[in-house]
PDB file of C-alpha atoms in Angstrom:
ATOM      1  CA  MET G 226      -0.262  -0.518   0.130  1.00 55.00           C
ATOM      2  CA  PRO G 227       1.931   3.137  -1.049  1.00 58.00           C
ATOM      3  CA  GLU G 228       2.241   6.102   1.185  1.00 63.00           C
ATOM      4  CA  PRO G 229      -0.501   9.323   2.188  1.00 70.00           C
ATOM      5  CA  GLN G 230       0.436  12.059   0.656  1.00 84.00           C
ATOM      6  CA  PRO G 231       1.176  14.489   3.062  1.00 91.00           C
ATOM      7  CA  PRO G 232      -1.461  17.503   2.089  1.00 96.00           C
ATOM      8  CA  HIS G 233      -0.350  20.923   0.196  1.00 97.00           C
ATOM      9  CA  ILE G 234      -0.588  23.324   1.927  1.00 98.00           C
ATOM     10  CA  ARG G 235      -1.452  27.158   0.642  1.00 98.00           C
ATOM     11  CA  PHE G 236      -2.936  30.463   1.259  1.00 98.00           C
ATOM     12  CA  ALA G 237      -6.920  30.900   1.602  1.00 98.00           C
ATOM     13  CA  LEU G 238      -8.528  32.471  -1.530  1.00 98.00           C
ATOM     14  CA  PRO G 239     -11.964  34.777  -1.187  1.00 97.00           C
ATOM     15  CA  ASP G 240     -13.253  31.940  -3.743  1.00 97.00           C
ATOM     16  CA  ASP G 241     -12.381  29.175  -0.665  1.00 97.00           C
ATOM     17  CA  GLU G 242     -15.268  30.898   1.207  1.00 97.00           C
ATOM     18  CA  GLU G 243     -17.972  28.398   1.085  1.00 97.00           C
ATOM     19  CA  GLU G 244     -15.873  25.737   1.007  1.00 97.00           C
ATOM     20  CA  LEU G 245     -14.186  26.591   4.212  1.00 98.00           C
ATOM     21  CA  ALA G 246     -17.769  27.557   5.481  1.00 97.00           C
ATOM     22  CA  ARG G 247     -19.195  24.215   5.366  1.00 97.00           C
ATOM     23  CA  LEU G 248     -16.241  22.657   6.692  1.00 98.00           C
ATOM     24  CA  ASP G 249     -16.080  24.437   9.661  1.00 96.00           C
ATOM     25  CA  ARG G 250     -19.843  23.739  10.370  1.00 97.00           C
ATOM     26  CA  ALA G 251     -19.517  20.077  10.403  1.00 97.00           C
ATOM     27  CA  THR G 252     -16.498  20.484  12.494  1.00 97.00           C
ATOM     28  CA  TRP G 253     -18.083  22.239  15.071  1.00 96.00           C
ATOM     29  CA  SER G 254     -18.222  20.429  18.167  1.00 95.00           C
ATOM     30  CA  THR G 255     -18.200  20.923  22.110  1.00 93.00           C
ATOM     31  CA  LEU G 256     -14.590  19.451  22.072  1.00 93.00           C
ATOM     32  CA  HIS G 257     -13.465  22.830  20.891  1.00 94.00           C
ATOM     33  CA  ALA G 258     -16.565  25.061  20.140  1.00 95.00           C
ATOM     34  CA  VAL G 259     -17.757  27.382  23.048  1.00 96.00           C
ATOM     35  CA  THR G 260     -20.208  29.116  21.048  1.00 93.00           C
ATOM     36  CA  PRO G 261     -23.299  27.844  19.656  1.00 93.00           C
ATOM     37  CA  ARG G 262     -23.750  25.447  16.836  1.00 94.00           C
ATOM     38  CA  PRO G 263     -24.105  28.113  13.961  1.00 94.00           C
ATOM     39  CA  GLN G 264     -27.838  27.671  12.311  1.00 94.00           C
ATOM     40  CA  PRO G 265     -29.000  29.438   9.356  1.00 94.00           C
ATOM     41  CA  PRO G 266     -28.624  31.816   7.653  1.00 95.00           C
ATOM     42  CA  TYR G 267     -25.461  31.363   8.367  1.00 95.00           C
ATOM     43  CA  ARG G 268     -23.024  34.724   9.066  1.00 93.00           C
ATOM     44  CA  ALA G 269     -20.085  34.961   6.164  1.00 95.00           C
ATOM     45  CA  PHE G 270     -16.710  32.973   6.917  1.00 97.00           C
ATOM     46  CA  PHE G 271     -14.554  35.931   5.818  1.00 97.00           C
ATOM     47  CA  ASP G 272     -14.943  39.372   7.329  1.00 96.00           C
ATOM     48  CA  GLU G 273     -13.798  42.453   8.301  1.00 95.00           C
ATOM     49  CA  ARG G 274     -11.693  39.979  10.974  1.00 94.00           C
ATOM     50  CA  HIS G 275     -11.508  37.237   9.411  1.00 96.00           C
ATOM     51  CA  LEU G 276      -9.257  37.946   5.830  1.00 97.00           C
ATOM     52  CA  PRO G 277      -8.131  35.109   2.854  1.00 98.00           C
ATOM     53  CA  GLU G 278      -4.802  35.899   4.249  1.00 97.00           C
ATOM     54  CA  ASP G 279      -5.490  35.016   8.020  1.00 97.00           C
ATOM     55  CA  TYR G 280      -5.656  31.392   6.932  1.00 98.00           C
ATOM     56  CA  LEU G 281      -3.623  28.345   5.238  1.00 98.00           C
ATOM     57  CA  VAL G 282      -5.666  25.902   3.932  1.00 98.00           C
ATOM     58  CA  ALA G 283      -5.143  21.952   3.876  1.00 98.00           C
ATOM     59  CA  GLU G 284      -5.831  20.229   0.807  1.00 98.00           C
ATOM     60  CA  LEU G 285      -5.489  15.861  -0.249  1.00 96.00           C
ATOM     61  CA  ASP G 286      -6.074  15.152  -3.690  1.00 93.00           C
ATOM     62  CA  ARG G 287      -7.059  18.955  -4.941  1.00 93.00           C
ATOM     63  CA  ARG G 288      -9.933  18.803  -1.969  1.00 95.00           C
ATOM     64  CA  VAL G 289     -10.107  21.385   0.629  1.00 97.00           C
ATOM     65  CA  VAL G 290      -9.717  18.946   4.330  1.00 98.00           C
ATOM     66  CA  GLY G 291      -8.701  21.633   6.664  1.00 98.00           C
ATOM     67  CA  TYR G 292      -7.500  24.802   7.911  1.00 98.00           C
ATOM     68  CA  ILE G 293      -5.679  26.991  10.554  1.00 98.00           C
ATOM     69  CA  ARG G 294      -6.079  30.915  11.366  1.00 98.00           C
ATOM     70  CA  LEU G 295      -2.979  32.382  12.286  1.00 98.00           C
ATOM     71  CA  ALA G 296      -3.559  35.520  13.511  1.00 97.00           C
ATOM     72  CA  PHE G 297      -2.715  38.845  16.224  1.00 97.00           C
ATOM     73  CA  PRO G 298      -4.003  38.403  19.795  1.00 97.00           C
ATOM     74  CA  THR G 299      -4.279  41.617  19.893  1.00 96.00           C
ATOM     75  CA  PRO G 300      -4.692  45.231  17.882  1.00 96.00           C
ATOM     76  CA  LEU G 301      -1.902  46.688  20.641  1.00 97.00           C
ATOM     77  CA  ALA G 302       1.673  47.773  18.254  1.00 97.00           C
ATOM     78  CA  SER G 303       3.215  46.497  21.631  1.00 98.00           C
ATOM     79  CA  ASN G 304       2.041  42.709  20.680  1.00 97.00           C
ATOM     80  CA  ALA G 305       2.546  42.539  17.605  1.00 97.00           C
ATOM     81  CA  HIS G 306       5.639  40.458  18.120  1.00 98.00           C
ATOM     82  CA  VAL G 307       2.900  37.395  18.926  1.00 98.00           C
ATOM     83  CA  ARG G 308       0.896  35.713  16.398  1.00 98.00           C
ATOM     84  CA  GLN G 309      -1.706  33.451  17.731  1.00 98.00           C
ATOM     85  CA  ILE G 310      -3.979  30.568  16.177  1.00 98.00           C
ATOM     86  CA  GLN G 311      -7.290  31.405  16.357  1.00 98.00           C
ATOM     87  CA  GLY G 312      -9.337  28.395  14.549  1.00 97.00           C
ATOM     88  CA  LEU G 313      -7.630  25.118  13.285  1.00 98.00           C
ATOM     89  CA  ALA G 314      -9.878  22.039  12.198  1.00 98.00           C
ATOM     90  CA  VAL G 315      -9.288  19.446   9.854  1.00 98.00           C
ATOM     91  CA  SER G 316     -12.311  17.414   8.165  1.00 98.00           C
ATOM     92  CA  ASP G 317     -13.746  13.730   9.423  1.00 96.00           C
ATOM     93  CA  GLU G 318     -12.101  11.863   6.265  1.00 95.00           C
ATOM     94  CA  ALA G 319      -8.788  13.645   7.003  1.00 97.00           C
ATOM     95  CA  ARG G 320      -8.493  12.510  10.073  1.00 94.00           C
ATOM     96  CA  GLY G 321      -5.039  10.859  11.520  1.00 94.00           C
ATOM     97  CA  LEU G 322      -3.491  12.039   8.050  1.00 95.00           C
ATOM     98  CA  GLY G 323      -1.215  14.618   9.364  1.00 96.00           C
ATOM     99  CA  VAL G 324      -3.492  17.147   8.236  1.00 98.00           C
ATOM    100  CA  GLY G 325      -3.471  18.600  11.209  1.00 98.00           C
ATOM    101  CA  ARG G 326       0.366  18.629  12.441  1.00 98.00           C
ATOM    102  CA  ALA G 327       1.025  19.706   8.484  1.00 98.00           C
ATOM    103  CA  LEU G 328      -1.189  23.281   9.207  1.00 98.00           C
ATOM    104  CA  ILE G 329       0.358  23.797  12.627  1.00 98.00           C
ATOM    105  CA  ARG G 330       3.910  23.291  10.931  1.00 98.00           C
ATOM    106  CA  ALA G 331       3.050  26.028   8.011  1.00 98.00           C
ATOM    107  CA  ALA G 332       1.346  28.297  10.749  1.00 98.00           C
ATOM    108  CA  VAL G 333       4.969  28.271  13.049  1.00 98.00           C
ATOM    109  CA  GLU G 334       7.116  29.505   8.989  1.00 98.00           C
ATOM    110  CA  GLU G 335       4.631  31.659   8.862  1.00 98.00           C
ATOM    111  CA  ALA G 336       4.585  33.422  11.856  1.00 98.00           C
ATOM    112  CA  ARG G 337       8.364  33.235  11.570  1.00 98.00           C
ATOM    113  CA  ARG G 338       8.111  34.476   7.937  1.00 97.00           C
ATOM    114  CA  ARG G 339       5.408  37.398   9.175  1.00 97.00           C
ATOM    115  CA  GLY G 340       8.653  38.478  12.101  1.00 97.00           C
ATOM    116  CA  ALA G 341       6.455  36.700  14.900  1.00 98.00           C
ATOM    117  CA  ARG G 342       8.673  35.684  17.595  1.00 98.00           C
ATOM    118  CA  ARG G 343       5.995  33.508  20.013  1.00 98.00           C
ATOM    119  CA  LEU G 344       3.096  32.190  19.149  1.00 98.00           C
ATOM    120  CA  THR G 345       0.407  30.922  21.162  1.00 98.00           C
ATOM    121  CA  LEU G 346      -3.006  29.515  21.170  1.00 98.00           C
ATOM    122  CA  ARG G 347      -5.916  28.802  23.750  1.00 98.00           C
ATOM    123  CA  VAL G 348      -7.230  25.442  23.992  1.00 98.00           C
ATOM    124  CA  LEU G 349      -9.915  23.732  26.368  1.00 98.00           C
ATOM    125  CA  GLY G 350      -9.056  21.416  28.994  1.00 98.00           C
ATOM    126  CA  HIS G 351     -10.768  18.700  27.569  1.00 97.00           C
ATOM    127  CA  ASN G 352      -9.971  18.551  23.857  1.00 97.00           C
ATOM    128  CA  THR G 353      -7.125  16.234  25.018  1.00 97.00           C
ATOM    129  CA  PRO G 354      -6.116  15.141  21.318  1.00 95.00           C
ATOM    130  CA  ALA G 355      -5.873  18.598  20.485  1.00 97.00           C
ATOM    131  CA  ARG G 356      -3.381  19.517  23.613  1.00 98.00           C
ATOM    132  CA  LYS G 357      -1.537  16.190  22.928  1.00 98.00           C
ATOM    133  CA  LEU G 358      -0.516  17.608  19.212  1.00 98.00           C
ATOM    134  CA  TYR G 359       0.081  20.719  20.210  1.00 98.00           C
ATOM    135  CA  GLU G 360       2.366  20.165  22.390  1.00 98.00           C
ATOM    136  CA  SER G 361       4.300  17.362  20.380  1.00 98.00           C
ATOM    137  CA  GLU G 362       4.640  20.497  18.181  1.00 98.00           C
ATOM    138  CA  GLY G 363       6.204  22.781  21.159  1.00 98.00           C
ATOM    139  CA  PHE G 364       3.867  24.035  23.118  1.00 98.00           C
ATOM    140  CA  VAL G 365       3.448  24.315  26.240  1.00 98.00           C
ATOM    141  CA  VAL G 366       0.474  25.385  29.141  1.00 98.00           C
ATOM    142  CA  GLU G 367       1.378  28.625  29.700  1.00 98.00           C
ATOM    143  CA  GLY G 368      -1.664  29.166  32.085  1.00 98.00           C
ATOM    144  CA  VAL G 369      -5.483  27.614  32.723  1.00 98.00           C
ATOM    145  CA  LEU G 370      -8.328  29.367  33.155  1.00 98.00           C
ATOM    146  CA  PRO G 371     -10.674  27.598  35.794  1.00 98.00           C
ATOM    147  CA  GLU G 372     -14.244  26.668  34.256  1.00 98.00           C
ATOM    148  CA  GLU G 373     -13.967  29.562  32.139  1.00 98.00           C
ATOM    149  CA  PHE G 374     -16.815  28.319  30.039  1.00 97.00           C
ATOM    150  CA  PHE G 375     -19.785  25.903  30.419  1.00 97.00           C
ATOM    151  CA  LEU G 376     -20.487  24.170  27.807  1.00 95.00           C
ATOM    152  CA  GLU G 377     -23.129  21.144  27.769  1.00 92.00           C
ATOM    153  CA  GLY G 378     -23.705  21.394  31.688  1.00 95.00           C
ATOM    154  CA  GLY G 379     -20.249  21.164  32.555  1.00 96.00           C
ATOM    155  CA  TYR G 380     -17.603  23.476  33.075  1.00 98.00           C
ATOM    156  CA  VAL G 381     -14.423  23.426  30.508  1.00 97.00           C
ATOM    157  CA  ASP G 382     -11.168  25.184  31.514  1.00 98.00           C
ATOM    158  CA  ASP G 383      -9.378  27.918  28.795  1.00 98.00           C
ATOM    159  CA  VAL G 384      -6.155  26.511  28.977  1.00 98.00           C
ATOM    160  CA  VAL G 385      -3.503  28.999  26.934  1.00 98.00           C
ATOM    161  CA  MET G 386      -0.787  27.613  25.476  1.00 98.00           C
ATOM    162  CA  GLY G 387       2.584  29.087  23.599  1.00 98.00           C
ATOM    163  CA  ARG G 388       5.635  28.370  22.191  1.00 98.00           C
ATOM    164  CA  SER G 389       8.694  31.029  21.010  1.00 98.00           C
ATOM    165  CA  LEU G 390       9.868  30.482  17.532  1.00 98.00           C
TER     166      LEU G 390
END
């Protein structure tokens, strides 16, 4: 059996909007989402705060199977040396194929290219698969906001992770 091909990572294009929106809705879960399940009419995927150039897209066989959003954590000039992962999604059929890892590595390289010194993210405490993936890519827990969210009848920690570039 041949080795699976690594995903092709590229910047998002405005034409990716509907496909990325579908992926975002299909992967919604309280494992990682703190907002309610999206309901029609759906908001636009891209807007003035979520631009195509903020997203890296993973493709397998020319199909979009994942994305990662790389953004500034704040609008402050004193914080401009930091980038933050503000969204990561991988389609169900592409899980376990290295797509998430490839997206994280591409985000690290892109953050470096953009002059960042640090990369941070927030992950829910009960999202063990994501936390293990981030840790394996050099992220460490830098803080925990205990019981920050109330999801499906229980309190969930918000875990801040980061790494130097």
